[in-house]
PDB file of C-alpha atoms and ligand atoms in Angstrom:
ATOM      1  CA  UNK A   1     -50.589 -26.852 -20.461  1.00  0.00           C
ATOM      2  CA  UNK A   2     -47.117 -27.730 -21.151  1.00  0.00           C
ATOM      3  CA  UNK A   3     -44.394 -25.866 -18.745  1.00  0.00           C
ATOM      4  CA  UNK A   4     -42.281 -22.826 -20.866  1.00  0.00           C
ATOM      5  CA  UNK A   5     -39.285 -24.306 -22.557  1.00  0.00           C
ATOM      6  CA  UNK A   6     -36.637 -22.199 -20.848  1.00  0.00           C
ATOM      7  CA  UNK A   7     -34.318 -22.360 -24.266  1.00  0.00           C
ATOM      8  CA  UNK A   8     -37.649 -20.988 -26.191  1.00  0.00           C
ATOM      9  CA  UNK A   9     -37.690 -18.183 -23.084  1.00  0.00           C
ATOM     10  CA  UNK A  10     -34.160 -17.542 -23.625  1.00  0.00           C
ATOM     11  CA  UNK A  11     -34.656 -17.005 -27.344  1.00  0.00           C
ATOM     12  CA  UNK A  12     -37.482 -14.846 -26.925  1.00  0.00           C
ATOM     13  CA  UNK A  13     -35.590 -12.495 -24.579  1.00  0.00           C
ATOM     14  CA  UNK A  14     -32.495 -12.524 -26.886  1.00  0.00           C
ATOM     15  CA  UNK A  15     -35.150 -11.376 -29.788  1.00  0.00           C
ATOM     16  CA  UNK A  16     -36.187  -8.827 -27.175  1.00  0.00           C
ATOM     17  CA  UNK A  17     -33.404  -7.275 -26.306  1.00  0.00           C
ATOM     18  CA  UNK A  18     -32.081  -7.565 -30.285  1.00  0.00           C
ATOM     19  CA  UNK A  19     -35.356  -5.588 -31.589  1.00  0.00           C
ATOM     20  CA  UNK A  20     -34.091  -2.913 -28.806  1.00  0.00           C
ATOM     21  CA  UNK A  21     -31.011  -2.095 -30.303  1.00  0.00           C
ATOM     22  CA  UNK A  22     -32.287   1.382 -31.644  1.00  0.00           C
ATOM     23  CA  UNK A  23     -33.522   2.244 -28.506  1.00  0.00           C
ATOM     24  CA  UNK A  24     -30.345   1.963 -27.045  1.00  0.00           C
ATOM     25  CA  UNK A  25     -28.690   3.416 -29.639  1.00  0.00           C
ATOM     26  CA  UNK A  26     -30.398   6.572 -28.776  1.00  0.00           C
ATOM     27  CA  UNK A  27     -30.370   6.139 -25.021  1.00  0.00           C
ATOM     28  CA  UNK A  28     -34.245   5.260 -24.565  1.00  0.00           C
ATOM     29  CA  UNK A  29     -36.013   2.896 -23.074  1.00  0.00           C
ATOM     30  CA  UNK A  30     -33.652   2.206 -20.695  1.00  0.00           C
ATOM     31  CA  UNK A  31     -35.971   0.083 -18.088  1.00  0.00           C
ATOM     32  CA  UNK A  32     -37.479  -1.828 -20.930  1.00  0.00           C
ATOM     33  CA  UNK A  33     -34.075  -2.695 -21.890  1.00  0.00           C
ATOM     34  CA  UNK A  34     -32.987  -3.779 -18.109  1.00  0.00           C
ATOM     35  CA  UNK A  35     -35.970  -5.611 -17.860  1.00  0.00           C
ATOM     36  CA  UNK A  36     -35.507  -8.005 -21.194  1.00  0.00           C
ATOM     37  CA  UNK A  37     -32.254  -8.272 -19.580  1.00  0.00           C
ATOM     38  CA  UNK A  38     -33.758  -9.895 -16.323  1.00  0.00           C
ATOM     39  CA  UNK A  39     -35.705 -11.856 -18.540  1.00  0.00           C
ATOM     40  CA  UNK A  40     -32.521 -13.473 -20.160  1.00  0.00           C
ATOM     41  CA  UNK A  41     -31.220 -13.955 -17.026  1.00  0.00           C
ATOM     42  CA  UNK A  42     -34.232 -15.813 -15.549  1.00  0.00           C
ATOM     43  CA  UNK A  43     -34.374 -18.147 -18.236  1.00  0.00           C
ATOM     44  CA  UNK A  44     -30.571 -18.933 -18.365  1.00  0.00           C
ATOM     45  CA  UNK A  45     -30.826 -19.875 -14.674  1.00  0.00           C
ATOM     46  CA  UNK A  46     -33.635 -22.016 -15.756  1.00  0.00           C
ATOM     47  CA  UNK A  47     -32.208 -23.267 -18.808  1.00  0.00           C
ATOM     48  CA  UNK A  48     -29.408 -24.664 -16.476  1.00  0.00           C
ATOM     49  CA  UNK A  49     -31.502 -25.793 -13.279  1.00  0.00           C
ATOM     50  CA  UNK A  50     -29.855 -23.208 -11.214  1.00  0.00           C
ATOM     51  CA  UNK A  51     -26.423 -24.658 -11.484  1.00  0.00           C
ATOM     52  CA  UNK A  52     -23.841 -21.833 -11.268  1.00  0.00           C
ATOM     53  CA  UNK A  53     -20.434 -22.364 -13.000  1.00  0.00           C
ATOM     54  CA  UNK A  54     -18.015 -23.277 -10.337  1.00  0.00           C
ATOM     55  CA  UNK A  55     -14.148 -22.258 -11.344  1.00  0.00           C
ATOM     56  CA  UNK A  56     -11.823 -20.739  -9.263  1.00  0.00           C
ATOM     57  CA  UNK A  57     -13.086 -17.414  -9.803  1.00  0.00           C
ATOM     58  CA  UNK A  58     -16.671 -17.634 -10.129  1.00  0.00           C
ATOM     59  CA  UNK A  59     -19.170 -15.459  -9.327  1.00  0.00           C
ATOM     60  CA  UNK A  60     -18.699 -11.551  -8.838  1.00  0.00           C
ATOM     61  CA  UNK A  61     -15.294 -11.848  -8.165  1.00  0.00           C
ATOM     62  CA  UNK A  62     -14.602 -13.342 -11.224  1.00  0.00           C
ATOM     63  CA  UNK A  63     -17.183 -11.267 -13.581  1.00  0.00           C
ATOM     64  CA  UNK A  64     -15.276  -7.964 -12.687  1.00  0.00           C
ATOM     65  CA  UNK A  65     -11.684  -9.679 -13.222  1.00  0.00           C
ATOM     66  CA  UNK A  66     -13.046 -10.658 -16.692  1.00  0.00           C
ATOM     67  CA  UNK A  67     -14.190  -7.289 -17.595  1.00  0.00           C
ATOM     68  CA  UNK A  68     -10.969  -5.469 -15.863  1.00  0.00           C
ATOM     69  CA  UNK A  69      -9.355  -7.946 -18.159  1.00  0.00           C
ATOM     70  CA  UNK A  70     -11.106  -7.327 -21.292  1.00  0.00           C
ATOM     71  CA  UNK A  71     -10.511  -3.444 -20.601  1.00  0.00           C
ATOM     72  CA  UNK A  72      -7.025  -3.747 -20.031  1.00  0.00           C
ATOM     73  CA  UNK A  73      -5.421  -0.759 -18.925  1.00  0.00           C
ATOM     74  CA  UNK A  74      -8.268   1.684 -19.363  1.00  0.00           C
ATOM     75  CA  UNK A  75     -10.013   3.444 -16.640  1.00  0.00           C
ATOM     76  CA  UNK A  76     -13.369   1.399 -15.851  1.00  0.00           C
ATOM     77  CA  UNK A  77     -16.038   3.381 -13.717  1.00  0.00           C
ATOM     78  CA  UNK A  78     -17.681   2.175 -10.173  1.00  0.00           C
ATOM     79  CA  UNK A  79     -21.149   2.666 -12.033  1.00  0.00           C
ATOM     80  CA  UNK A  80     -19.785  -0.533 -14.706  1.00  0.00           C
ATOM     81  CA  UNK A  81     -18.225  -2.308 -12.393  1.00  0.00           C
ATOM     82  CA  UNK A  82     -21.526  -2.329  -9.997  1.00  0.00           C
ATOM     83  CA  UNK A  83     -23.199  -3.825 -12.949  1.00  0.00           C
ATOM     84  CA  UNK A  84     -21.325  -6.363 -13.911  1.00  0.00           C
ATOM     85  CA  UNK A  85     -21.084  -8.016 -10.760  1.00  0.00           C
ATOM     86  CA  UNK A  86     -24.232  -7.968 -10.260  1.00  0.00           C
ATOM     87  CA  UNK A  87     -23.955  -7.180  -6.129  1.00  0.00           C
ATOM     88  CA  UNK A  88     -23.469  -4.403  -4.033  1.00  0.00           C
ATOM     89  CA  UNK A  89     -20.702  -4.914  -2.112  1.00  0.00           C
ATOM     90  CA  UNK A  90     -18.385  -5.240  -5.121  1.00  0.00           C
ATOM     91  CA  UNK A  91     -15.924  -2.645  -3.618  1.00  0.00           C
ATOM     92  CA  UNK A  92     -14.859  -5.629  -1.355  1.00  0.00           C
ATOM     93  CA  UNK A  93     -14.659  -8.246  -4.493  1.00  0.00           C
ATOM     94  CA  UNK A  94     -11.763  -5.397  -5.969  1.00  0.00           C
ATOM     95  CA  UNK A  95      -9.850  -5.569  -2.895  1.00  0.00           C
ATOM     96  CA  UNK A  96      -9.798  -9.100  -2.623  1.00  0.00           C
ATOM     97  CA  UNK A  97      -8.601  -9.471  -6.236  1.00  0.00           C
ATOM     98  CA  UNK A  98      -5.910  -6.917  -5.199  1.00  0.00           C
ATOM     99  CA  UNK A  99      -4.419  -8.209  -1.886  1.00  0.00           C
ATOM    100  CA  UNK A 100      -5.636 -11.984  -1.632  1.00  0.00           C
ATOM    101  CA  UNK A 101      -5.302 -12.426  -5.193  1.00  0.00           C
ATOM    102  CA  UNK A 102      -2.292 -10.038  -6.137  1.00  0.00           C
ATOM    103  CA  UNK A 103      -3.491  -8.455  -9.469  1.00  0.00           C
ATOM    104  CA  UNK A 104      -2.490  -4.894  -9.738  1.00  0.00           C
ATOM    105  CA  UNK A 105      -5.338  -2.821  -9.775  1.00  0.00           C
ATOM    106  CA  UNK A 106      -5.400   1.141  -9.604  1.00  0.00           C
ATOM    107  CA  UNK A 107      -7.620   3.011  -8.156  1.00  0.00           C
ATOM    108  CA  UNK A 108      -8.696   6.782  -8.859  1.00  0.00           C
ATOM    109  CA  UNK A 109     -11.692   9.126  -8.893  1.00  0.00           C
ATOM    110  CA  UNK A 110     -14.400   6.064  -8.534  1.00  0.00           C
ATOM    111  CA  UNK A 111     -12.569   4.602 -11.499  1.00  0.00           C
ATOM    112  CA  UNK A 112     -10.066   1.320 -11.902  1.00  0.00           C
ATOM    113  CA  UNK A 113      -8.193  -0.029 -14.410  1.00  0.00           C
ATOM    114  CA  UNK A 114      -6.328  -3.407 -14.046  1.00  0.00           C
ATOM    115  CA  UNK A 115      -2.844  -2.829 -15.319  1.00  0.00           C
ATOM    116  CA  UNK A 116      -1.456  -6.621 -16.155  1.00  0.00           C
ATOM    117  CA  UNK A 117      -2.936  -9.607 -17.073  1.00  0.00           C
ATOM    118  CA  UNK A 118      -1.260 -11.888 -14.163  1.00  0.00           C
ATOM    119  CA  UNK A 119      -1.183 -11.925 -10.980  1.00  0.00           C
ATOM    120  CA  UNK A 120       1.575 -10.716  -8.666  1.00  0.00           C
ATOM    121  CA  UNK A 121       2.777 -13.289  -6.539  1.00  0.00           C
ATOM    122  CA  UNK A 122       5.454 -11.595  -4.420  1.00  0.00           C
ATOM    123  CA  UNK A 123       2.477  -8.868  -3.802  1.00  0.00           C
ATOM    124  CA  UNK A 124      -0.061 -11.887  -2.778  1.00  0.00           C
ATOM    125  CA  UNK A 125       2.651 -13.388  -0.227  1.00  0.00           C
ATOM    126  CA  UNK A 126       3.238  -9.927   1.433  1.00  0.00           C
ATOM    127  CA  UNK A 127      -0.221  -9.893   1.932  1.00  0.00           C
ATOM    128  CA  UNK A 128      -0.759 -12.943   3.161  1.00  0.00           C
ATOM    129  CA  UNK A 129       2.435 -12.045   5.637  1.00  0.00           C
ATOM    130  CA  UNK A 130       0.716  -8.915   6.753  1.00  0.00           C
ATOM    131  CA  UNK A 131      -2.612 -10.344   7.326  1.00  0.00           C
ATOM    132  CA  UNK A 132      -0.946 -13.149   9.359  1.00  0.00           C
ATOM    133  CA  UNK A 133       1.456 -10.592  11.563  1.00  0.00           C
ATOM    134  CA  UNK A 134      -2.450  -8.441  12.228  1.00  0.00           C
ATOM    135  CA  UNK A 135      -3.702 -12.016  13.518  1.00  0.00           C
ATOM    136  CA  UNK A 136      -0.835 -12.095  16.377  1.00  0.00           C
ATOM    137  CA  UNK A 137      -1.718 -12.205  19.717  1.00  0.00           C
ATOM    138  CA  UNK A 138       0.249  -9.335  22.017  1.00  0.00           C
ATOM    139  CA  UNK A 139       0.889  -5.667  22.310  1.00  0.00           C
ATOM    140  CA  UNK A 140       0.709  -3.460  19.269  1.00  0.00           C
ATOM    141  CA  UNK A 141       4.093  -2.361  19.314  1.00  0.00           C
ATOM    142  CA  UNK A 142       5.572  -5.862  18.686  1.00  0.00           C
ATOM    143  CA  UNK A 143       2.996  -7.060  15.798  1.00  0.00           C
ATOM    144  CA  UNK A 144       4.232  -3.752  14.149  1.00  0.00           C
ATOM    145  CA  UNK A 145       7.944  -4.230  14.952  1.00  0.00           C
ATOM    146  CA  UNK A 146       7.557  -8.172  13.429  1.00  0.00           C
ATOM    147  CA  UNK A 147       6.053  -6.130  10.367  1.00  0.00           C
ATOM    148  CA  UNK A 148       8.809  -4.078   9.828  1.00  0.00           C
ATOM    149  CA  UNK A 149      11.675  -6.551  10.548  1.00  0.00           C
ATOM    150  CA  UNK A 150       9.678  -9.512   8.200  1.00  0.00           C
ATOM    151  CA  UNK A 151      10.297  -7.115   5.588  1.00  0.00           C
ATOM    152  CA  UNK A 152      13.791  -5.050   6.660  1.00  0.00           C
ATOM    153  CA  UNK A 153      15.305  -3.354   4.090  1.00  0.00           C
ATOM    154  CA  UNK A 154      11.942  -2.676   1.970  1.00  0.00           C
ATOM    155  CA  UNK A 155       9.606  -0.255   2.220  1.00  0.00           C
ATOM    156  CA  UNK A 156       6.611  -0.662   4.283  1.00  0.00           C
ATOM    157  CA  UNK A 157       3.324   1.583   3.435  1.00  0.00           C
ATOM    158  CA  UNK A 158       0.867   3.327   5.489  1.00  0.00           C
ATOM    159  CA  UNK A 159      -2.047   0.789   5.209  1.00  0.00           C
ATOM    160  CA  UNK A 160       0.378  -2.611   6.044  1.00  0.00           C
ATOM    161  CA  UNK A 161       1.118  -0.498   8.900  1.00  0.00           C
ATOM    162  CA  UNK A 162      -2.377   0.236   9.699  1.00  0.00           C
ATOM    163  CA  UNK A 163      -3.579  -3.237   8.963  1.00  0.00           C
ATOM    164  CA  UNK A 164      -1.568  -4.346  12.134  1.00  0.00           C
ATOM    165  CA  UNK A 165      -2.191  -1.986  14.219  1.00  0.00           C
ATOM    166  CA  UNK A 166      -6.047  -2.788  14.239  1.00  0.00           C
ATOM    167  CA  UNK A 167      -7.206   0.474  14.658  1.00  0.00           C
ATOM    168  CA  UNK A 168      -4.170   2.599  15.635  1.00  0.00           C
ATOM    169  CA  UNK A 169      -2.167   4.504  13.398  1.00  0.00           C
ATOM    170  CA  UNK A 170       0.784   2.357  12.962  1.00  0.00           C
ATOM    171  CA  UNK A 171       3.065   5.150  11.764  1.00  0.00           C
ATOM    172  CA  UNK A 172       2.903   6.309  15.511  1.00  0.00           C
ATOM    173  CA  UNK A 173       3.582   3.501  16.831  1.00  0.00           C
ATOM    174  CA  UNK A 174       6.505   2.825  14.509  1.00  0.00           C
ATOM    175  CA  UNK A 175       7.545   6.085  15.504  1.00  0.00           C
ATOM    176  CA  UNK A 176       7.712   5.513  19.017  1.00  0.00           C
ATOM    177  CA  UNK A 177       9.735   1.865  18.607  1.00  0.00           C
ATOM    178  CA  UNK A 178      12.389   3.995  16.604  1.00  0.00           C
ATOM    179  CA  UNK A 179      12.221   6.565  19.784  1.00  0.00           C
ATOM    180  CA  UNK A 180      12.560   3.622  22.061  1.00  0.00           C
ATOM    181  CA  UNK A 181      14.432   1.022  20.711  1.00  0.00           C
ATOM    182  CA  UNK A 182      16.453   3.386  18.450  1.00  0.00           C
ATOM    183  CA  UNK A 183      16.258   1.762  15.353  1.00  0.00           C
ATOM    184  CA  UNK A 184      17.100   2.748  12.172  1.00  0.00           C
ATOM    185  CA  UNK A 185      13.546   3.326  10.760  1.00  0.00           C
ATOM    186  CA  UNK A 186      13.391   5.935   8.021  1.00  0.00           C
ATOM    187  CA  UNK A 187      10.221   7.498   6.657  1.00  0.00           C
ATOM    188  CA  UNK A 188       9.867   9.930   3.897  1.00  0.00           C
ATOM    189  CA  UNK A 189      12.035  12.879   6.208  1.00  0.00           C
ATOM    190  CA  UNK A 190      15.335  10.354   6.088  1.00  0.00           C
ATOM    191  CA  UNK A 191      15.089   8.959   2.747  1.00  0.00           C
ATOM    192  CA  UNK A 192      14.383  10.789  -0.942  1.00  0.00           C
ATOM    193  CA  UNK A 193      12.726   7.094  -2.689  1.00  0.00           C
ATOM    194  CA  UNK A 194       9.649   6.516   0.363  1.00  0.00           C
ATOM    195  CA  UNK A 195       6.643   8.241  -0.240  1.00  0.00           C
ATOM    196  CA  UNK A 196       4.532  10.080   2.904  1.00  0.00           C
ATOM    197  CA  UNK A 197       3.710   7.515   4.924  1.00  0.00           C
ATOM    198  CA  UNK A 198       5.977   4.440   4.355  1.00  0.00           C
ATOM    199  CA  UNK A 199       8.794   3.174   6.689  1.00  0.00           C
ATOM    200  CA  UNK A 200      11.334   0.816   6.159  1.00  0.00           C
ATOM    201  CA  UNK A 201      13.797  -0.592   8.976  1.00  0.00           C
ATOM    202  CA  UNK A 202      17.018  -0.311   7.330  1.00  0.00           C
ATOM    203  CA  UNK A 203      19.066  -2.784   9.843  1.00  0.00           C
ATOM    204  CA  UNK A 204      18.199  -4.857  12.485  1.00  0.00           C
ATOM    205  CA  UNK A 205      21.984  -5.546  13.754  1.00  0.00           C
ATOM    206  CA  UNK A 206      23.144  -4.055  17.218  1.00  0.00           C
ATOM    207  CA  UNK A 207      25.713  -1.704  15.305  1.00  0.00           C
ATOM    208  CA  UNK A 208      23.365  -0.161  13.561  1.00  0.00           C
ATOM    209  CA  UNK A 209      21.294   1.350  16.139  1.00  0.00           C
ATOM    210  CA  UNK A 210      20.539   5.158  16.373  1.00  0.00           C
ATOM    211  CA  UNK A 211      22.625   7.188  18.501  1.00  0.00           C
ATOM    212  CA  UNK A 212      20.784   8.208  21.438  1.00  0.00           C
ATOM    213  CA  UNK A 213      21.389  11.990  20.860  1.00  0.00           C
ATOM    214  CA  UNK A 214      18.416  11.323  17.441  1.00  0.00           C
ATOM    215  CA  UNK A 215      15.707  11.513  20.390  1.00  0.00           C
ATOM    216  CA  UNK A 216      16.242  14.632  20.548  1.00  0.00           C
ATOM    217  CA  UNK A 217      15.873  15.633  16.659  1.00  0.00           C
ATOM    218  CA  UNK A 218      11.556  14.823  15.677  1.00  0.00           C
ATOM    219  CA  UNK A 219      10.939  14.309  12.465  1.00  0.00           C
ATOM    220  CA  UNK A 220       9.922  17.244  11.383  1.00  0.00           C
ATOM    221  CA  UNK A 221      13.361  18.941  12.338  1.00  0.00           C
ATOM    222  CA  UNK A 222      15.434  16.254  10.823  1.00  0.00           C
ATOM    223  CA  UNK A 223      13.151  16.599   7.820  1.00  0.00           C
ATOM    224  CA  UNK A 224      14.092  20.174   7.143  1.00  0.00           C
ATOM    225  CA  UNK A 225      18.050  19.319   8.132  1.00  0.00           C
ATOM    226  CA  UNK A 226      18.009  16.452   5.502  1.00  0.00           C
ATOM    227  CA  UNK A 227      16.204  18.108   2.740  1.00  0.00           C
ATOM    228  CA  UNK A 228      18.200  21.066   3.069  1.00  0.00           C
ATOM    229  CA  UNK A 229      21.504  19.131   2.648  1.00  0.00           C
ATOM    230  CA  UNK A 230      20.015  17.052  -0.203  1.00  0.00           C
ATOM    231  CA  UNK A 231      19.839  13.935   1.576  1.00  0.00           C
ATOM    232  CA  UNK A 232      23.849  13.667   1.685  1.00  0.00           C
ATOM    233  CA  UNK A 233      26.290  12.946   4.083  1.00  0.00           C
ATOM    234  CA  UNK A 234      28.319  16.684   5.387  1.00  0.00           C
ATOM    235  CA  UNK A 235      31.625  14.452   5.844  1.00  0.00           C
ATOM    236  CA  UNK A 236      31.938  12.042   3.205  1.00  0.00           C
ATOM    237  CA  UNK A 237      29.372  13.699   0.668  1.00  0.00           C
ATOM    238  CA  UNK A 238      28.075  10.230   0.193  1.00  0.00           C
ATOM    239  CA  UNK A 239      24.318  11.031  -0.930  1.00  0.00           C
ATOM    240  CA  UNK A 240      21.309   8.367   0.342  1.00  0.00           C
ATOM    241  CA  UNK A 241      21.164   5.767  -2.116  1.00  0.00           C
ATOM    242  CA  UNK A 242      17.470   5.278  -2.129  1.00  0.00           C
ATOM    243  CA  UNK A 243      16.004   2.414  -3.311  1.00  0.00           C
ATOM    244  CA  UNK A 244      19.481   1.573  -5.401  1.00  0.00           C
ATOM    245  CA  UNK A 245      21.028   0.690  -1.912  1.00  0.00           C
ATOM    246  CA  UNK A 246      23.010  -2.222  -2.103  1.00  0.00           C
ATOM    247  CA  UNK A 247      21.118  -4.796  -0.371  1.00  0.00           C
ATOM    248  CA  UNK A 248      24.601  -5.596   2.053  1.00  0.00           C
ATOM    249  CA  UNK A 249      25.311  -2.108   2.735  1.00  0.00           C
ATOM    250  CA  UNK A 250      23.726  -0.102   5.485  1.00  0.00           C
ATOM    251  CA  UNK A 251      23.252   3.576   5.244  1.00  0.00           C
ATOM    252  CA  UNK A 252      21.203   5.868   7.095  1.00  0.00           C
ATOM    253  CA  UNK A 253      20.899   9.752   7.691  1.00  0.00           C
ATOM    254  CA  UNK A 254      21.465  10.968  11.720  1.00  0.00           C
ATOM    255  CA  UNK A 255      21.379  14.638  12.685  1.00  0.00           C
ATOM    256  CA  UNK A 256      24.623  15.917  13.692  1.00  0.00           C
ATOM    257  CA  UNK A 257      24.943  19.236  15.859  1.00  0.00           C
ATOM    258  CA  UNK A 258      27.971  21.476  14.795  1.00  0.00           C
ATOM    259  CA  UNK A 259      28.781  22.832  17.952  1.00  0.00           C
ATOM    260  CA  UNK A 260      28.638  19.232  20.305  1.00  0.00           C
ATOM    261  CA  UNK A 261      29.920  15.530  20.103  1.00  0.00           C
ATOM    262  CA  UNK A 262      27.004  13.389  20.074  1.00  0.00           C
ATOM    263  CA  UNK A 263      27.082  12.702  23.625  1.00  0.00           C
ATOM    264  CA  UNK A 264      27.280  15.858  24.670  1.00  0.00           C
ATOM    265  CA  UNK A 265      24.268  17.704  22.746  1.00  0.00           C
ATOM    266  CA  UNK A 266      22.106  16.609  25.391  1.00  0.00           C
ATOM    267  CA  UNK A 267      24.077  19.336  27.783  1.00  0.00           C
ATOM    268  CA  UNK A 268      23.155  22.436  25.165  1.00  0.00           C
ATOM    269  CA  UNK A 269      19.988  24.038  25.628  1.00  0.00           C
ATOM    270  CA  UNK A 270      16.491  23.209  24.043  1.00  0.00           C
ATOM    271  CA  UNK A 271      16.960  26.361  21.788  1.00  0.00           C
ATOM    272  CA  UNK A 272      20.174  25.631  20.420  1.00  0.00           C
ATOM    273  CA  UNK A 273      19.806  22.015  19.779  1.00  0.00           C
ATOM    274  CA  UNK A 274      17.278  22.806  17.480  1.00  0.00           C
ATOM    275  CA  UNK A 275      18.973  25.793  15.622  1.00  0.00           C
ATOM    276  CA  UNK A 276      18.947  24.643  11.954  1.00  0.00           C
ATOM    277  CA  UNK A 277      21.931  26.710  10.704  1.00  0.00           C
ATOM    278  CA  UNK A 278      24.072  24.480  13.468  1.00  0.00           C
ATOM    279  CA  UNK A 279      22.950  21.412  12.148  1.00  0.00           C
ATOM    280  CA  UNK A 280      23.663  19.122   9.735  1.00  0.00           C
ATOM    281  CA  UNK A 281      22.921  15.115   7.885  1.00  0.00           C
ATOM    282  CA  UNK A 282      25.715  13.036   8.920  1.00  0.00           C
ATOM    283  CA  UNK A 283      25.763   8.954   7.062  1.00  0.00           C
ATOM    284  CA  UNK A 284      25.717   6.604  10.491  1.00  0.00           C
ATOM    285  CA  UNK A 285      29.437   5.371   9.066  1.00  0.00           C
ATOM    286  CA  UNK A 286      30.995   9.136   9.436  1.00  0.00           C
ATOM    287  CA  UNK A 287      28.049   9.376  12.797  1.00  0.00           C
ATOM    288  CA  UNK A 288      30.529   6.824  14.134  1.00  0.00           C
ATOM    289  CA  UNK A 289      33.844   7.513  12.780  1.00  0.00           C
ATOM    290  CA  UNK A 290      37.051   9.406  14.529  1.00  0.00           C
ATOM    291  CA  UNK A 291      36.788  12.818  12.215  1.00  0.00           C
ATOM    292  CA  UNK A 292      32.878  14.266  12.466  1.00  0.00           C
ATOM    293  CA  UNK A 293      32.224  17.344  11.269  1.00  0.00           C
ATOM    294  CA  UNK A 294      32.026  18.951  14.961  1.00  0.00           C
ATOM    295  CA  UNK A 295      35.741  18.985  14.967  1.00  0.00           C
TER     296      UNK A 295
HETATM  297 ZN1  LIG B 301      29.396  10.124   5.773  1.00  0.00          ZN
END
């Protein structure tokens, strides 16, 4: 008896799965289908001795990026995407084409749709920044401080921020450097373009630093202070430019009490340093300046 010619085997499962078609078309027969479908499979891995393709994406991986691909733009569910890469842990395979790989892929309601052909390169760097900052050896508070100053000026999210923390919550630690060191690191209370969650270290030079009085303003308070004034400076009326900030010019929001220079607010009371009505968003330029609005 002569072995099975896998190209006869690969033609019989193709007539198979082609004599089918009405089946499918009225959504029976669904294992019968799958299963001329494992047949094809079988023989094509005969057919070519095993021998997988090798490119540079290959495998799962590269199966979903071709269908993302061939969907363009449109929503894709989990359920499709399972079976065209053929594995179960193709959840991981979608994140690596996101961060290691840098194509923009969106995520929502166990669906994804890839939204450009290429690859983002600047995203696939910051990654590969973020991923080597995480890999430092040393205390959390200084692989999240290199995070923030490796990308001053620019918005840093929630997960980067998480990612090098290793397990802690790296807004809290990034809140606690600001509390410390007295940086000038804005989240979404201190600036109208960063979304819940993201921080971005405006400055890193010594004249830029907080004034000491800001310890005593949380977020929370100087959320309501900022939002109320729109963001915009009580003195000068110069608003927060948001992400249209000149990249040379530094501008930041402080609290400024009405009724005390900002070294003396620490001498009013608990209650009345955090009386709303008394306080108000002051630009770190008028926060410095000879005529503040406590005069
Ligand atoms: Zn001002």
């Amino acid at each position: 008896m002569t072995p099975a010619d896998p190209v006869d085997d690969f033609r019989a499962a193709v007539a198979q799965l082609a004599a089918l078609a009405d089946e499918v078309a009225a959504e029976r027969s669904q294992e019968e289908v799958l299963e001329a479908l494992t047949d094809l499979r079988v023989a094509v891995t005969r057919a070519y001795r095993g021998r997988r393709p090798r490119s540079e994406f290959g495998g799962a991986r590269g199966r979903i990026l071709r269908h993302l691909t061939k969907h363009l733009g449109e929503w894709v569910g989990s359920d499709e995407i399972a079976a065209v890469s053929g594995i179960g842990e193709w959840a991981r395979r979608i994140r690596e084409l996101r961060w290691e790989d840098g194509y923009e892929i969106e995520e929502g309601r166990g669906r994804y749709r890839l939204l450009a052909e290429s690859p983002d390169h600047a995203r696939q760097a910051r990654f590969r920044t973020v991923t080597s900052i995480r890999e430092m050896k040393g205390p959390v508070d200084e692989r999240v401080l290199t995070l923030l100053r490796s990308l001053v000026g620019t918005a840093v999210t929630a997960d980067e921020l998480d990612r090098v923390a290793r397990g802690k919550t790296g807004a809290t630690v990034a809140r606690q450097i600001r509390n410390r060191d007295l940086l000038p690191i804005e989240t979404d209370a201190d600036a109208p373009d960063l979304h819940a969650g993201e921080h971005r270290l405006v400055s890193m030079r010594e004249a830029d630093l907080l004034h000491p009085s800001q310890r005593l303003f949380p977020e929370d308070l100087r959320r309501q202070v900022f939002l109320r004034d729109k963001f915009t400076c009580r003195t000068c009326r110069r608003g927060h430019p948001g992400a249209d900030a000149p990249a040379d010019e530094v501008f930041y929001l402080e609290v400024c009490h009405l009724d005390a220079a900002p070294d003396a607010v620490v001498e009013l009371s608990a209650d009345r340093v955090g009386r709303l009505a008394r306080l108000a968003a002051s630009c770190n330029e008028c926060m410095g300046a000879s005529a503040p609005p406590w005069r």
